[in-house]
Amino acid sequence: MRYVFFSCSIVGYVIFLAFVQGAWAFSDPDAFYHMGMATHLLEFGLADQFSGLAPTTLGQHFVDQHFLLHALLAPFLWLMTPVVGTKVFVIILLLLCLGTFGWMLRTGQVRGWWIAVGLVALANPWLFRLNLVKATPLALTLLWLSIIVLVKKRYWWLTIIGFVYVWTHGGFILLPLVVTAWCLTHKTIVPLLCTLGGIILALL
């Protein structure tokens, strides 16, 4: 019975998200930038310079700080129209972020974790921010995953998470801060070394 309830809840939430994304428009102009970068990646590969921005520093020294987001978005633009593909992609990212959040709470043995997930899923700030075409849900997913591996003491995964985080979001500095807090309370430096190793490799 519980699985039926969860399944119906997920299906209902997906329908609700589809309704939210149903408008033939975007709430944030950043969506067009991310669609453009994903399209550029499909047509020309990784961008390291833009001749059209020659008067700026981006003309010769461009770095895509959301590269992983654009790489994941690109197949959706190839399979569907840009607007539809982007909206489907946003829904998938939001569900992934929410699912990882629930996994994190369950791993931490938080009582009533499913209630917390339900409340967060319907919270207006959550719905607004994570329904935008941004790297935020992907970055949060990586942050939740880092906490999960810390609890499970599988520290070497932090090297991979740190590496991926750098290519996902400019706020990757949050990861070593979270890991440092864990290290201070658990009196170990191994997780921080693994995290910094992944970040340094990604920045090279």
Short mmCIF file of C-alpha atoms in Angstrom, two decimals:
data_model
loop_
_atom_site.label_atom_id
_atom_site.label_comp_id
_atom_site.label_asym_id
_atom_site.label_seq_id
_atom_site.Cartn_x
_atom_site.Cartn_y
_atom_site.Cartn_z
CA MET A 1 0.00 0.00 0.00
CA ARG A 2 2.86 2.34 0.84
CA TYR A 3 4.48 1.79 -2.56
CA VAL A 4 1.18 2.52 -4.30
CA PHE A 5 0.92 5.78 -2.36
CA PHE A 6 4.49 6.79 -3.24
CA SER A 7 3.99 5.86 -6.90
CA CYS A 8 0.77 7.87 -7.15
CA SER A 9 2.45 10.80 -5.39
CA ILE A 10 5.35 10.79 -7.85
CA VAL A 11 3.05 10.57 -10.87
CA GLY A 12 0.88 13.36 -9.50
CA TYR A 13 3.91 15.54 -8.81
CA VAL A 14 5.26 15.00 -12.33
CA ILE A 15 1.88 16.03 -13.77
CA PHE A 16 1.92 19.10 -11.53
CA LEU A 17 5.44 20.02 -12.71
CA ALA A 18 4.38 19.55 -16.32
CA PHE A 19 1.52 21.96 -15.68
CA VAL A 20 3.93 24.48 -14.10
CA GLN A 21 6.24 24.20 -17.11
CA GLY A 22 3.32 24.26 -19.55
CA ALA A 23 3.63 27.94 -20.45
CA TRP A 24 5.38 28.54 -23.79
CA ALA A 25 7.85 30.86 -22.11
CA PHE A 26 10.59 30.97 -19.48
CA SER A 27 10.54 32.81 -16.15
CA ASP A 28 14.22 33.66 -16.39
CA PRO A 29 16.25 34.93 -19.39
CA ASP A 30 19.16 32.69 -18.38
CA ALA A 31 17.24 29.88 -20.06
CA PHE A 32 18.16 31.26 -23.48
CA TYR A 33 21.84 31.41 -22.55
CA HIS A 34 21.85 27.78 -21.40
CA MET A 35 19.93 26.66 -24.49
CA GLY A 36 22.37 28.58 -26.66
CA MET A 37 25.42 27.05 -24.99
CA ALA A 38 23.97 23.54 -25.26
CA THR A 39 23.21 24.14 -28.94
CA HIS A 40 26.73 25.48 -29.48
CA LEU A 41 28.10 22.36 -27.82
CA LEU A 42 26.09 20.18 -30.20
CA GLU A 43 27.19 22.05 -33.31
CA PHE A 44 30.76 23.14 -32.54
CA GLY A 45 31.92 21.27 -29.45
CA LEU A 46 33.47 22.80 -26.34
CA ALA A 47 33.78 26.59 -26.54
CA ASP A 48 37.00 28.21 -25.32
CA GLN A 49 36.64 31.56 -27.08
CA PHE A 50 34.02 33.78 -28.71
CA SER A 51 35.11 36.03 -31.56
CA GLY A 52 31.92 38.07 -31.18
CA LEU A 53 33.10 39.11 -27.72
CA ALA A 54 36.55 40.19 -28.86
CA PRO A 55 36.47 43.55 -26.97
CA THR A 56 36.03 41.65 -23.68
CA THR A 57 38.17 39.12 -21.81
CA LEU A 58 35.69 36.42 -22.85
CA GLY A 59 36.78 36.80 -26.46
CA GLN A 60 39.97 34.79 -25.96
CA HIS A 61 39.61 33.32 -22.48
CA PHE A 62 36.13 31.83 -22.09
CA VAL A 63 35.39 29.09 -19.56
CA ASP A 64 31.97 27.46 -19.37
CA GLN A 65 31.37 27.17 -15.62
CA HIS A 66 28.15 25.24 -16.31
CA PHE A 67 29.67 22.83 -18.82
CA LEU A 68 28.14 19.69 -17.32
CA LEU A 69 24.68 21.29 -17.30
CA HIS A 70 25.02 22.16 -20.98
CA ALA A 71 26.40 18.70 -21.82
CA LEU A 72 23.42 17.04 -20.14
CA LEU A 73 20.95 19.45 -21.74
CA ALA A 74 22.33 18.99 -25.26
CA PRO A 75 20.75 15.54 -25.95
CA PHE A 76 17.30 16.89 -25.02
CA LEU A 77 17.70 19.71 -27.53
CA TRP A 78 18.77 17.17 -30.14
CA LEU A 79 15.78 14.88 -29.49
CA MET A 80 13.13 17.59 -29.07
CA THR A 81 12.51 21.22 -29.90
CA PRO A 82 14.68 23.57 -27.79
CA VAL A 83 11.83 24.85 -25.60
CA VAL A 84 10.21 21.45 -24.97
CA GLY A 85 13.55 19.71 -24.47
CA THR A 86 14.68 22.32 -21.96
CA LYS A 87 11.45 22.12 -19.97
CA VAL A 88 11.59 18.31 -19.83
CA PHE A 89 15.22 18.53 -18.74
CA VAL A 90 14.32 20.96 -15.93
CA ILE A 91 11.63 18.60 -14.61
CA ILE A 92 14.05 15.66 -14.60
CA LEU A 93 16.69 17.70 -12.76
CA LEU A 94 14.16 18.82 -10.15
CA LEU A 95 13.01 15.24 -9.54
CA LEU A 96 16.62 14.07 -9.31
CA CYS A 97 17.40 16.77 -6.76
CA LEU A 98 14.31 15.99 -4.71
CA GLY A 99 14.97 12.25 -4.81
CA THR A 100 18.58 12.72 -3.69
CA PHE A 101 17.38 14.99 -0.88
CA GLY A 102 15.08 12.22 0.35
CA TRP A 103 17.91 9.67 0.04
CA MET A 104 20.13 11.93 2.13
CA LEU A 105 17.52 12.24 4.88
CA ARG A 106 16.90 8.50 4.88
CA THR A 107 20.64 7.77 5.00
CA GLY A 108 20.88 10.09 8.01
CA GLN A 109 18.03 8.13 9.63
CA VAL A 110 15.83 11.22 9.87
CA ARG A 111 12.40 10.28 11.18
CA GLY A 112 9.53 11.23 8.92
CA TRP A 113 11.93 11.97 6.06
CA TRP A 114 9.18 11.46 3.52
CA ILE A 115 7.12 14.19 5.20
CA ALA A 116 10.06 16.57 4.89
CA VAL A 117 10.44 15.67 1.22
CA GLY A 118 6.75 16.32 0.63
CA LEU A 119 6.86 19.70 2.35
CA VAL A 120 9.96 20.76 0.43
CA ALA A 121 8.47 19.57 -2.85
CA LEU A 122 5.52 21.93 -2.41
CA ALA A 123 7.40 24.88 -0.92
CA ASN A 124 7.05 27.97 -3.09
CA PRO A 125 10.77 29.01 -2.96
CA TRP A 126 11.75 25.48 -4.01
CA LEU A 127 9.26 25.36 -6.86
CA PHE A 128 10.23 28.79 -8.14
CA ARG A 129 14.00 28.43 -7.99
CA LEU A 130 14.32 24.86 -9.19
CA ASN A 131 11.86 25.31 -12.05
CA LEU A 132 14.23 27.84 -13.58
CA VAL A 133 16.76 26.73 -16.19
CA LYS A 134 19.79 26.88 -13.93
CA ALA A 135 22.48 24.58 -12.55
CA THR A 136 21.07 24.92 -9.02
CA PRO A 137 19.26 21.53 -8.83
CA LEU A 138 22.30 19.73 -10.23
CA ALA A 139 24.60 21.49 -7.76
CA LEU A 140 22.29 20.66 -4.85
CA THR A 141 22.14 17.03 -5.99
CA LEU A 142 25.93 16.85 -5.80
CA LEU A 143 25.86 18.47 -2.36
CA TRP A 144 23.29 15.94 -1.10
CA LEU A 145 25.40 13.11 -2.57
CA SER A 146 28.49 14.39 -0.75
CA ILE A 147 26.64 14.24 2.57
CA ILE A 148 25.44 10.71 1.77
CA VAL A 149 28.96 9.44 1.08
CA LEU A 150 30.21 11.18 4.23
CA VAL A 151 27.63 9.37 6.34
CA LYS A 152 28.44 6.08 4.62
CA LYS A 153 32.19 6.83 5.01
CA ARG A 154 32.88 6.19 1.32
CA TYR A 155 35.22 9.13 1.17
CA TRP A 156 36.90 8.38 -2.15
CA TRP A 157 33.62 9.26 -3.90
CA LEU A 158 34.25 12.85 -2.80
CA THR A 159 37.07 13.05 -5.34
CA ILE A 160 34.63 12.35 -8.16
CA ILE A 161 31.95 14.63 -6.71
CA GLY A 162 34.47 17.44 -6.26
CA PHE A 163 35.66 17.07 -9.85
CA VAL A 164 32.13 17.05 -11.27
CA TYR A 165 31.01 19.96 -9.06
CA VAL A 166 33.66 22.27 -10.54
CA TRP A 167 32.34 21.59 -14.04
CA THR A 168 28.75 22.08 -12.89
CA HIS A 169 28.50 25.25 -10.82
CA GLY A 170 30.63 28.20 -9.79
CA GLY A 171 29.62 27.67 -6.17
CA PHE A 172 31.74 24.53 -5.83
CA ILE A 173 33.50 26.19 -2.88
CA LEU A 174 30.48 25.12 -0.78
CA LEU A 175 31.57 21.49 -1.05
CA PRO A 176 34.90 21.79 0.83
CA LEU A 177 33.16 23.97 3.43
CA VAL A 178 30.59 21.26 4.12
CA VAL A 179 33.27 18.57 4.18
CA THR A 180 35.45 20.66 6.50
CA ALA A 181 32.57 20.93 8.98
CA TRP A 182 32.25 17.14 8.87
CA CYS A 183 35.99 16.67 9.37
CA LEU A 184 36.04 18.96 12.40
CA THR A 185 33.20 17.07 14.11
CA HIS A 186 34.54 13.61 13.23
CA LYS A 187 38.25 14.39 13.68
CA THR A 188 39.45 13.16 10.30
CA ILE A 189 41.07 14.91 7.36
CA VAL A 190 40.68 12.17 4.74
CA PRO A 191 37.33 13.45 3.32
CA LEU A 192 38.74 16.95 2.86
CA LEU A 193 41.84 15.64 1.08
CA CYS A 194 39.66 13.58 -1.28
CA THR A 195 37.43 16.58 -1.99
CA LEU A 196 40.30 18.99 -2.61
CA GLY A 197 41.98 16.42 -4.84
CA GLY A 198 38.95 16.26 -7.13
CA ILE A 199 38.56 20.05 -7.20
CA ILE A 200 42.23 20.65 -8.01
CA LEU A 201 42.15 18.07 -10.81
CA ALA A 202 39.11 19.78 -12.33
CA LEU A 203 40.75 23.20 -12.18
CA LEU A 204 43.96 22.10 -13.89
#
